[in-house]
């Protein structure tokens, strides 16, 4: 449940913070208490910028509000009233005064900017009497009544929950009736009529009269801000951005300044640099004679900020000085809101501006050159995950789209193609020059060829570390996994979603970065890596301690990873090499074999192929370490399944189909993930690992004789006991030594193990005696520690995250307390037994920035991740190291 709904809170000593020129009670460092907006408003007033006076009610009160059962505690009110009266004194106007009334805006403001929260309420404090006072004091009745009708529109929508489009329609009808286009062309009388009509409509629709008491309006708005913290859209936004429910929001109450006082008034928003390219150029827009919401609402087209210098040169000059000051002060690109009231500039907000990854890199490099920030500060500020945006083609944000469903964003990129339901069709259609999306309930190693052929993969089941997700990420291929809203019907080759029934050949588009699936083709844009990218990557390399390797099983992946800066291979899953059309039959013969000699005959066919696989990988890696993992999955994953496939296979290899079938049935397991897989295969069939070890050694020998210096690392998976490793290591060493004798070569090599079972982690000191290195297989370690199937839990893990049981999907970001403790234990015990034991991680977590920070802190030597995550990991490792040094 939302953790804000707790009964336990302590009454804070101070919770209302006043701000006015030179009198700020808060500062920019108080975001946790004041929210981002409140903290920066305080800071701006402190550094002498023109900010309308006001006060911030702290986030603690949001906690108290929920603890009291969605109600403001009584002790809040006196403090709010005190702050309000300070604002009144400062401005020389009184709230609710009928001659010269103070009006305020009420805004939400959480620690992190949250677009899902409550919309701003402006002009609060107006009623039938104060509006007359405002008309007189401003000498502008039209402005006063325009402000009043805006207030009713906003308040009835945001606080009273009325559908505001009804009032908007009434306004539009009136404009049509009068033959005018702009709100600004409405006369005072028109506005008066509208106000009356609006109030009547509010009464009719909500059954409540519009509150005329300004104090009642204020409490209504403050309550509404706190309430908006738990609306469905705010909760969704928090989930998407990992914002804890416990943070709560603050409320900012600020005296109004008016951009709608005439042609010498305006309102606008701006970025101190271009948020999409990062170019050093003041970027923004404004509207003359308007209030804030007009700029965002798109009713009138705002003008580019450059024009402001012509229309209002004086306030523009001030704005220029201020934005430069703000950037230098906050040392970051700012997103600002301002209002010009009768040629005087007022600042309403400043915050670090959101930007694309491309802009983030450009701005970081420029600010280093401008000596505004250091290289370390630049690295600390970048979000490694956002680099993903740069590495894959993405959907054109401007393109029109019809959403079909949403699954897990398993592997980024934007792709479109015709849907097919079998890997065979994927391969065949690709050969015909078509672009396809492979749609499966879930994938298995058998589908690899189809996955390679497809532009992208969509599965209706499986989580972020399901086969489809892991393999697609490894290939840098777009994948949406576990999309339960899509019903896949293999029999009729159809998929259903949102009432659409799509057949084989229909076109869909996948967004692997958001998990969204769209109907038809959506335009994409190609990635471009520029100088800033390279420059920051090099800076990160100069800082980080952790090495970054890649998980790669093909020369293409290995090359991609090298190009992205990988320093070796941390995991080559050799099973992925078994599915090639030239060898799958030999693999199956090996599995079906009844006798050792039959098995050896099949393995002999595989040996030269594997030798060549390894030779190529070693060569691409140019002497960087390469870890080859010996066969891991249960054997039944490789055998044919349907009667037809069995018949064909039996014919090709001249075997009795019944014998093949019986053997396949015998391989069936109820829990294959906990069954006959990993090193357990080699305990019963040593020949498989022996063949692979020989292929590795022969490839290394060949390269050694060609003059390359390399140290192959042979890795044994799924070790639970030291005895298993002791035995299998001895076998491996014997094979490698034999090859060296046979080939008269000498090279160094290592034999190590994966730590992916809890027992291995807690007995790591025993296991380390037989290992030259450890690599944590955190996919299986998470699966076995939590007892959660990595292939099935995607269906319900979402609920675990939304209900706060897990902060994040533990297959995506390591469960630091549980699985992480096992990792730490494994590292410490392993190194107790062997001081300099090399330790890395090759589970999916090796590419997740938060997990990388954890791995840095438990002293791993390297992380290994999919090729397209290598740049992310390089930056995350640098950031983690800097953070650690700071501590
Ligand atoms: C792991 O379990 O973390 C791992 C890397 O191995 P696989 O994903 O191949 O099981
Ligand atoms: Mg594993």
Tab-separated table of N, CA, C and O and ligand atoms in Angstrom, residues 571 573 575 629 632 677 754 756 777-780 790 842-843, ligand 1:
chain	number	residue	atom	x	y	z
A	571	UNK	N	30.666	-13.104	-20.280
A	571	UNK	CA	29.821	-14.295	-20.397
A	571	UNK	C	29.545	-14.585	-21.857
A	571	UNK	O	28.946	-13.770	-22.560
A	573	UNK	N	27.459	-17.356	-23.611
A	573	UNK	CA	26.540	-18.470	-23.335
A	573	UNK	C	26.654	-19.446	-24.502
A	573	UNK	O	26.032	-19.250	-25.542
A	575	UNK	N	25.444	-22.181	-25.204
A	575	UNK	CA	24.247	-22.858	-25.744
A	575	UNK	C	23.678	-22.113	-26.944
A	575	UNK	O	23.076	-22.713	-27.831
A	629	UNK	N	31.394	-19.755	-20.960
A	629	UNK	CA	30.675	-20.617	-20.022
A	629	UNK	C	30.322	-21.928	-20.710
A	629	UNK	O	29.764	-21.934	-21.808
A	632	UNK	N	24.892	-24.797	-20.257
A	632	UNK	CA	24.082	-24.553	-19.050
A	632	UNK	C	22.649	-25.091	-19.089
A	632	UNK	O	22.194	-25.717	-18.132
A	677	UNK	N	20.667	-29.491	-15.300
A	677	UNK	CA	21.251	-28.418	-16.097
A	677	UNK	C	22.571	-27.983	-15.466
A	677	UNK	O	22.938	-28.440	-14.384
A	754	UNK	N	30.507	-19.854	-11.907
A	754	UNK	CA	29.455	-18.891	-11.635
A	754	UNK	C	28.962	-19.132	-10.218
A	754	UNK	O	28.885	-20.268	-9.766
A	756	UNK	N	25.640	-18.725	-8.597
A	756	UNK	CA	24.245	-18.394	-8.917
A	756	UNK	C	23.255	-19.201	-8.087
A	756	UNK	O	22.071	-19.212	-8.364
A	777	UNK	N	26.077	-15.016	-11.226
A	777	UNK	CA	24.949	-15.137	-12.160
A	777	UNK	C	23.713	-14.666	-11.401
A	777	UNK	O	22.977	-15.459	-10.813
A	778	UNK	N	23.528	-13.381	-11.384
A	778	UNK	CA	22.483	-12.837	-10.509
A	778	UNK	C	21.067	-13.090	-11.034
A	778	UNK	O	20.109	-12.902	-10.300
A	779	UNK	N	20.950	-13.543	-12.285
A	779	UNK	CA	19.609	-13.918	-12.762
A	779	UNK	C	19.147	-15.159	-11.997
A	779	UNK	O	18.076	-15.186	-11.389
A	780	UNK	N	20.004	-16.183	-12.051
A	780	UNK	CA	19.625	-17.403	-11.334
A	780	UNK	C	19.689	-17.198	-9.821
A	780	UNK	O	18.875	-17.752	-9.079
A	790	UNK	N	12.111	-16.798	-13.015
A	790	UNK	CA	12.445	-15.648	-13.861
A	790	UNK	C	11.599	-15.623	-15.124
A	790	UNK	O	11.461	-14.576	-15.761
A	842	UNK	N	27.693	-11.320	-14.158
A	842	UNK	CA	27.282	-11.403	-15.561
A	842	UNK	C	25.774	-11.557	-15.700
A	842	UNK	O	25.272	-11.758	-16.791
A	843	UNK	N	25.036	-11.464	-14.595
A	843	UNK	CA	23.572	-11.455	-14.708
A	843	UNK	C	23.138	-10.132	-15.316
A	843	UNK	O	23.961	-9.208	-15.459
B	1	LIG	C1	22.619	-15.745	-14.514
B	1	LIG	O1	21.981	-16.685	-14.065
B	1	LIG	O2	22.676	-14.645	-13.968
B	1	LIG	C2	23.346	-15.882	-15.780
B	1	LIG	C3	24.108	-14.906	-16.231
B	1	LIG	O3	23.134	-17.018	-16.492
B	1	LIG	P1	21.833	-17.270	-17.406
B	1	LIG	O4	21.097	-15.994	-17.498
B	1	LIG	O5	22.347	-17.727	-18.702
B	1	LIG	O6	21.132	-18.319	-16.636
